[in-house]
Amino acid sequence: MMKMLPFFQSGPFGIRSGSQGCIDANRPFENTSSSVAEQVPVCPEASADEIWSRDQEKMRERPEAACRASRASSITSNESCISAGDSPEKGNKGIKGMLKSAFKIVKKTKPPSVKQVMDLLGEQKLCDAIQHLFVLEKSLSSKSEEGLNTSQKDIESVYEILKHKVFSTLKDSVLLAKTNPDLLQQAVEALKEQEKEDQNYMSENPPDQNMQFRPRKWKELWMATVKESVEARMKDTSGTPRTENLSPVGQNLLHMGKTMKEDLTVVAKYINKLYPPEFNVFSIYAELYHNYFASQAKKNAESHLEDKDIYLLLSWVHNFYPKDMRKDHALAMELDKVKLGSLLPSSLSKELENKYLDSEEVTVKNSLSRCLDKEIQRWKEDKEPEKLNGHFQSELLGIFVIQSIYSSQKRAEDISKAVGEELSRRLLKELPAFLRSYRDAFEDFKEKSKKHRYYKPILIANINNCWNFREYTEEYVAEKDDSKADILSTLADIENSGFDVLLQQLFTQLKPLYKKFTENKWDSSSEIMNEIIKTTSKHISDFQTLKDPFYHAIVEKIHARLVKEYIVRLLKRKVSLKTPAQQQTLAQHISKNAADLEAFCTSNGSQATWLNSALPKLAEIIRLQDLGAIKIEVATLATTYPDIRKRHLEAFLHIKANLSRSELKSILSYLADSTASTQPRAPLFSNINVS
């Protein structure tokens, strides 16, 4: 590593050239981390150094003399490393006296030897060692040119060993801060003293007169050492346990983040206070860790990454790195002063975000498509859909589709709010497209699988699926979003298409029953209504497997159909009654039928109360004989059901055969034309064709 110290053979403080067992002048050190003293065998005869050493030993036996000698050394070396026994708080008079005594000792006492310096290095007394070297350096000024050259080489050789020990220690600062803080402090003190010595030399000597070995620029070397230490620790993944299912890229990101956080915490709590403020210790460490982490992140971002690694890298850039690092209060305070910035340039981060969004959009789209394919295959199986709380359902489709979209949105939001919002916008366009595909597949099954053993249960299960989509849309899709109306419209198509099939058989069975009213001119109307209710009741029990909102919806459809079919019979012009008594009897039949119908529908869960007044109002018009009263009731009817038209009223008034043509015209004109522009809450008369 270095040449042998030449002064051991020829220097004034060295070993005699004829001594046996002394160090070979040309043999290099075998271990530069150990002291020179440990590698030099003891010579059989006492040298001048040893005699001087024994004198020093005697001084140590006398504490007062030792104290003065130590002070002399320290003061000569810029008063930096104060020996035990020194007290800076003593009075001025005592300090002046000590200074005079110290300089007298320096003049009378021989300068410390290289061997003594090596002994101090062996004892890890780095600060004392460097002070002794300062004394040796200054003692060279009185020597001849030849002696200066030779002795300076000796000192530089020892300096190399000291430098190696100091910077080996400083390189391991993060480890030693807790395990051996005293050694670390010795190294830091040596660094500080060297920096002070450089500054003193520079202030006393013009730049053009700088000697070969000054300034030594240890601070620059310290910065390079810190950089080397940071990079080595960030590269060494052996201390970070492997995480299952984490890719090499993800594992490396985890290691760098963990190492940076833990190491900077040590710097903030322990290392920072060892240095003076002008060293900017925390700032230098933080920037070096950040720069290395950022360079690796950039390198990863510019390479071909798997989708999961893109997600991980973006999570570190937007979430873990800026937030997790600040969970330790002491570290957060220091980081706030440094302002490290982002791990990636904004342009590269945006490029990575777009890659992630494109990939996630395709992933979700393919996932939904596979889910629909599986659902279609399940329809073809000879199996009844499962029930949950008594309702048929296809849990896979509704829950899986919504979970896929929702979890994807949440994952994106975990990266950043902006990324989450952009993915939500994209997926909200994907959901309507998926539902249209679902509707088309449902229509295909509905038309081609009517002989399927579980045809109706499968229809009901698919209607029930729509509820999950409805809930999600109402909660998570904004009203102003165009996708919301599109989604709800497609769901309504699926629901109503299913309802139509489920009700088709019932409505077919009801048609001939309703014809009996006109055929019998409302004789036995109660029996006919009872038969209608009995037939309807059988079908309603099958609809209990619908989820509650859809059950109420289908019962309301049944309720509307029962009322509508009754009105259709009244508009058929099959009955014409001339006497008030006949009209009174018919009105009573209609009122009784209306009451039975309302009671039945309400008991089965219909919430369509708006239908309840239609038949009673028509019965009242038939019962009334006063023209003015009839007009008022017609106006009330038109207000409640604004979709009634003159053609409907004219067909209905055919029952009142005792009205004159002028009276009929008067009543019809009373039906305000404005009702034509009023939209009903739900259609009733507009669905009735009048022949």
PDB file of N, CA and C in Angstrom, residues 16 30 62 122 155 159 163 177 194 215 232 273 343 383 434 460 480 503 535 559 606 648:
ATOM      1  N   ARG A  16      18.452   2.678  15.030  1.00  0.00           N
ATOM      2  CA  ARG A  16      19.828   2.601  14.522  1.00  0.00           C
ATOM      3  C   ARG A  16      19.921   1.628  13.376  1.00  0.00           C
ATOM      4  N   GLU A  30       1.914  -4.756   5.883  1.00  0.00           N
ATOM      5  CA  GLU A  30       1.019  -5.848   5.506  1.00  0.00           C
ATOM      6  C   GLU A  30      -0.433  -5.500   5.795  1.00  0.00           C
ATOM      7  N   ARG A  62       3.879  12.035  37.522  1.00  0.00           N
ATOM      8  CA  ARG A  62       3.613  13.283  38.235  1.00  0.00           C
ATOM      9  C   ARG A  62       2.500  14.029  37.489  1.00  0.00           C
ATOM     10  N   GLY A 122      -2.523   3.159  17.326  1.00  0.00           N
ATOM     11  CA  GLY A 122      -2.860   1.804  17.755  1.00  0.00           C
ATOM     12  C   GLY A 122      -3.898   1.804  18.856  1.00  0.00           C
ATOM     13  N   ILE A 155       6.721  11.712   7.854  1.00  0.00           N
ATOM     14  CA  ILE A 155       5.446  12.227   8.384  1.00  0.00           C
ATOM     15  C   ILE A 155       4.288  11.910   7.429  1.00  0.00           C
ATOM     16  N   TYR A 159       0.890  10.037   8.051  1.00  0.00           N
ATOM     17  CA  TYR A 159      -0.362  10.700   7.686  1.00  0.00           C
ATOM     18  C   TYR A 159      -1.273   9.770   6.873  1.00  0.00           C
ATOM     19  N   LYS A 163      -4.868   8.900   7.945  1.00  0.00           N
ATOM     20  CA  LYS A 163      -5.967   9.190   7.015  1.00  0.00           C
ATOM     21  C   LYS A 163      -6.800   7.943   6.750  1.00  0.00           C
ATOM     22  N   ALA A 177     -22.164   4.993  14.695  1.00  0.00           N
ATOM     23  CA  ALA A 177     -22.868   6.001  15.488  1.00  0.00           C
ATOM     24  C   ALA A 177     -23.522   5.389  16.717  1.00  0.00           C
ATOM     25  N   GLN A 194      -7.893  18.814  11.269  1.00  0.00           N
ATOM     26  CA  GLN A 194      -7.163  18.926  10.010  1.00  0.00           C
ATOM     27  C   GLN A 194      -7.695  20.095   9.183  1.00  0.00           C
ATOM     28  N   PRO A 215      -2.764  22.913   1.363  1.00  0.00           N
ATOM     29  CA  PRO A 215      -3.765  22.312   2.259  1.00  0.00           C
ATOM     30  C   PRO A 215      -4.019  20.839   1.918  1.00  0.00           C
ATOM     31  N   ALA A 232     -22.482   2.573  -1.374  1.00  0.00           N
ATOM     32  CA  ALA A 232     -22.240   1.190  -0.963  1.00  0.00           C
ATOM     33  C   ALA A 232     -23.414   0.650  -0.162  1.00  0.00           C
ATOM     34  N   LYS A 273     -24.907  16.011  15.095  1.00  0.00           N
ATOM     35  CA  LYS A 273     -24.444  16.840  16.208  1.00  0.00           C
ATOM     36  C   LYS A 273     -22.934  16.746  16.439  1.00  0.00           C
ATOM     37  N   LEU A 343     -38.496  11.909  -6.971  1.00  0.00           N
ATOM     38  CA  LEU A 343     -37.572  10.873  -7.437  1.00  0.00           C
ATOM     39  C   LEU A 343     -37.422  10.872  -8.954  1.00  0.00           C
ATOM     40  N   LYS A 383     -78.329 -25.894 -14.343  1.00  0.00           N
ATOM     41  CA  LYS A 383     -78.282 -25.664 -12.902  1.00  0.00           C
ATOM     42  C   LYS A 383     -79.095 -24.424 -12.551  1.00  0.00           C
ATOM     43  N   PHE A 434     -69.356  -2.337 -21.298  1.00  0.00           N
ATOM     44  CA  PHE A 434     -69.536  -3.692 -20.775  1.00  0.00           C
ATOM     45  C   PHE A 434     -71.021  -4.007 -20.592  1.00  0.00           C
ATOM     46  N   ILE A 460     -84.455 -13.961 -13.595  1.00  0.00           N
ATOM     47  CA  ILE A 460     -84.564 -13.240 -12.320  1.00  0.00           C
ATOM     48  C   ILE A 460     -83.179 -12.929 -11.758  1.00  0.00           C
ATOM     49  N   LYS A 480     -73.358  14.883 -13.225  1.00  0.00           N
ATOM     50  CA  LYS A 480     -72.960  15.601 -14.437  1.00  0.00           C
ATOM     51  C   LYS A 480     -72.233  14.707 -15.432  1.00  0.00           C
ATOM     52  N   LEU A 503     -93.728 -11.441 -17.101  1.00  0.00           N
ATOM     53  CA  LEU A 503     -95.145 -11.082 -17.012  1.00  0.00           C
ATOM     54  C   LEU A 503     -95.959 -11.534 -18.212  1.00  0.00           C
ATOM     55  N   THR A 535    -105.643 -15.599 -10.149  1.00  0.00           N
ATOM     56  CA  THR A 535    -104.662 -15.909 -11.194  1.00  0.00           C
ATOM     57  C   THR A 535    -103.378 -15.098 -10.998  1.00  0.00           C
ATOM     58  N   HIS A 559     -99.898  -4.050 -11.076  1.00  0.00           N
ATOM     59  CA  HIS A 559    -100.961  -3.149 -10.618  1.00  0.00           C
ATOM     60  C   HIS A 559    -101.435  -2.246 -11.757  1.00  0.00           C
ATOM     61  N   SER A 606     -97.378  -3.417  -3.609  1.00  0.00           N
ATOM     62  CA  SER A 606     -97.388  -2.347  -4.599  1.00  0.00           C
ATOM     63  C   SER A 606     -97.345  -0.990  -3.902  1.00  0.00           C
ATOM     64  N   HIS A 648    -110.387   9.272 -25.363  1.00  0.00           N
ATOM     65  CA  HIS A 648    -110.620   8.356 -24.248  1.00  0.00           C
ATOM     66  C   HIS A 648    -111.924   8.708 -23.533  1.00  0.00           C
TER      67      HIS A 648
END
